[in-house]
Coordinates of C-alpha atoms in Angstrom, one line a residue:
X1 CA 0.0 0.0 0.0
X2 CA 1.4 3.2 -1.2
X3 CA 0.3 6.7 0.4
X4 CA 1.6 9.9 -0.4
X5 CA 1.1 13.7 1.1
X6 CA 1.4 16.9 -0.2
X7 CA 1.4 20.4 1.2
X8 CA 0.3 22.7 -1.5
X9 CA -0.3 26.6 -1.4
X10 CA -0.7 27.6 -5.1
X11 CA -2.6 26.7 -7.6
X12 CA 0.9 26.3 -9.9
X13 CA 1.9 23.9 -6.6
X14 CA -1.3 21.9 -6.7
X15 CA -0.7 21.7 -10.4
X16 CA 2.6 20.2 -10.6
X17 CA 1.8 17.5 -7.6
X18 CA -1.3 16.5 -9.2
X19 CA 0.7 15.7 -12.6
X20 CA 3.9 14.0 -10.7
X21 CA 0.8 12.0 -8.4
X22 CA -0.8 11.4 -11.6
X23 CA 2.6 10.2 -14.0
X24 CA 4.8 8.3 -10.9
X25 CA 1.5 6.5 -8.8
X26 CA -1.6 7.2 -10.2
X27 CA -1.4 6.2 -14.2
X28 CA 1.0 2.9 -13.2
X29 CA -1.0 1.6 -10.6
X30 CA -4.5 1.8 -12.0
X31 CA -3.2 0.7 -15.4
X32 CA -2.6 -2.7 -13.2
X33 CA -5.7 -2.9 -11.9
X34 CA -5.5 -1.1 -8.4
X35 CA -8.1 1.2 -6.8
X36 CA -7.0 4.1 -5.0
X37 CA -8.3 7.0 -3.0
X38 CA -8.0 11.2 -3.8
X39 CA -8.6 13.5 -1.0
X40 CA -8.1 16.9 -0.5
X41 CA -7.9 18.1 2.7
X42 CA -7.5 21.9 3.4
X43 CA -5.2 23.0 6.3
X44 CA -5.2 26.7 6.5
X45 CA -8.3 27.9 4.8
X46 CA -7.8 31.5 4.6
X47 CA -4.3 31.9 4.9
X48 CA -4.2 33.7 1.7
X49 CA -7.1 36.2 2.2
X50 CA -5.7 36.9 5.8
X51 CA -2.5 37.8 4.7
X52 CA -4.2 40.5 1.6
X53 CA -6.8 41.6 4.1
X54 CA -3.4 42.5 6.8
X55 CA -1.7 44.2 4.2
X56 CA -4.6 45.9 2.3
X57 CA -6.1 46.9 5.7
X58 CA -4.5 47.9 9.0
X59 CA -1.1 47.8 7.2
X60 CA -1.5 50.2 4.4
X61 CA -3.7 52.1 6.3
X62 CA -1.3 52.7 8.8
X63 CA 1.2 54.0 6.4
X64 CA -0.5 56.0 4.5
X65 CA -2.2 58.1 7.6
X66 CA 1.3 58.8 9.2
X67 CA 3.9 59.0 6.5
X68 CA 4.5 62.8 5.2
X69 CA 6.7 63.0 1.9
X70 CA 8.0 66.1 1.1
X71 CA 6.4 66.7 -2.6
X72 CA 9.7 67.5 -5.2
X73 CA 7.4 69.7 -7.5
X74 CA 5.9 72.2 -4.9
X75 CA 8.4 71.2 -1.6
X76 CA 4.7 70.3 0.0
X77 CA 4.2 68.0 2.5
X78 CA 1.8 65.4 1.0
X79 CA 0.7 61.8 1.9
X80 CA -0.3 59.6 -0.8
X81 CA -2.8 57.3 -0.8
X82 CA -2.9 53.2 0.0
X83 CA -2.7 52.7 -3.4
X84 CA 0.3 54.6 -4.2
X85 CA 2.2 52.9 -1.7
X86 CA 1.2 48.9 -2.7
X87 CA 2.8 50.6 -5.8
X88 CA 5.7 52.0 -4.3
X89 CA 6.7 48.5 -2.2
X90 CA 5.7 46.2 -5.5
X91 CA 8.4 48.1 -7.0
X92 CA 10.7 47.8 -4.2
X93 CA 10.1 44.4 -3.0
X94 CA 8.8 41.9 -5.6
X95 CA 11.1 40.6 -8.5
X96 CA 10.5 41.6 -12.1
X97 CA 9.3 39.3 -14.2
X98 CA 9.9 39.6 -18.6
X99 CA 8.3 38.6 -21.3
X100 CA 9.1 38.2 -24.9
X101 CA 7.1 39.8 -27.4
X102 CA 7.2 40.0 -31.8
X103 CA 6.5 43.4 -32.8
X104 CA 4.5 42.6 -35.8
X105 CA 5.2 45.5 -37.9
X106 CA 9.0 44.4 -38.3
X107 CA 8.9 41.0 -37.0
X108 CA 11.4 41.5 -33.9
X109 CA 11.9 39.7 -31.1
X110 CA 11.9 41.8 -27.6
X111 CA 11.6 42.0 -23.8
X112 CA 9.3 44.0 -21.5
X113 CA 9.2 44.0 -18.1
X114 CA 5.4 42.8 -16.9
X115 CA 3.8 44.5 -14.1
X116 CA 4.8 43.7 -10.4
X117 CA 1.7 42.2 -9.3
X118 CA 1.2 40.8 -5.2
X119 CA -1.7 38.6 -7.2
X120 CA 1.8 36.8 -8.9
X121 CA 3.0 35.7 -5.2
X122 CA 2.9 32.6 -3.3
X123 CA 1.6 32.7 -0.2
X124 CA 5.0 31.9 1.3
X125 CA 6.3 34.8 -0.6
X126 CA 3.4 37.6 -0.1
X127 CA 4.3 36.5 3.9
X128 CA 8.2 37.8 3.0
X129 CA 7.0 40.7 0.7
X130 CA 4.5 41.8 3.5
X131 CA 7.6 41.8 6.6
X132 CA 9.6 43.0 4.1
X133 CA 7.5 46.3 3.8
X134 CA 6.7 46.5 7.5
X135 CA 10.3 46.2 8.4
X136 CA 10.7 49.2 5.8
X137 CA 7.6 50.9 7.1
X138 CA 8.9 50.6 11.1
X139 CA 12.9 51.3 10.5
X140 CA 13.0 54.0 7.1
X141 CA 9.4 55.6 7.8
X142 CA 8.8 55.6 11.6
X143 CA 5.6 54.1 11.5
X144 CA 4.0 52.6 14.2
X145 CA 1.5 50.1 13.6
X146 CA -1.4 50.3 15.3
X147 CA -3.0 47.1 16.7
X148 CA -6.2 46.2 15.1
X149 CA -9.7 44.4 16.8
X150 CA -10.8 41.3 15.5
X151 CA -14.3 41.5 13.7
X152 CA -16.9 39.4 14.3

């Protein structure tokens, strides 16, 4: 009797275990005749919503309300908006990714950069991109995060 386990926390992951399940157990076993059983079993259930709703929420939040950058245009004080900083740390913090395009008017091959998305990351890695840009926050910006009440 053969049993395997997998922890998975992508869909990519979940992918590539299904097909190596699938090609090295799966296909040999059944094609001989044995019966085996699937299951899916989840063990964190909203780890990945958790970790958006932390940094969309209370961290951001935070940031935004008591970080003042001095404006280069008018020498202003401004703060910017939740949105301009998930921008700002995407830039800082996640790794570009390229793709190769043809430019159909001449044929060429060529590279661009593709958009720094937090959508793109594991959850392993949005947990490093998210102490990455609280460590940032705390030590370059002075925040202090505020502590937050559990809803419901």
């Amino acid at each position: 009797m053969t049993s395997r386990s997998y922890i998975v926390a992508s869909p990519r992951q979940a992918n590539e275990v299904l097909n190596q399940l699938y090609q090295q157990d799966i296909k040999p076993h059944t094609a001989k005749g044995a019966r085996g059983l699937i299951r899916w079993e989840t063990v964190s259930q909203y780890y990945r919503h958790q970790l958006r709703k932390l940094f969309h929420g209370p961290v951001l939040r935070d940031i935004s309300q008591q970080v003042w950058v001095r404006d280069p245009i008018t020498g202003c004080r401004v703060r910017y908006a939740p949105a301009a900083w998930k921008h700002l740390f995407a830039q800082m913090f996640i790794e570009p990714t390229f793709e190769e395009f043809t430019v159909k008017s001449t044929g060429e091959l060529k590279v661009r950069e593709c958009r720094r998305s937090t959508e793109q990351l594991s959850d392993d890695e949005f947990q490093i991109f998210l102490t990455q840009v609280q460590a940032f926050a705390v030590v370059d910006l002075g925040v202090e995060f505020t502590e937050q009440e559990e809803e419901g």
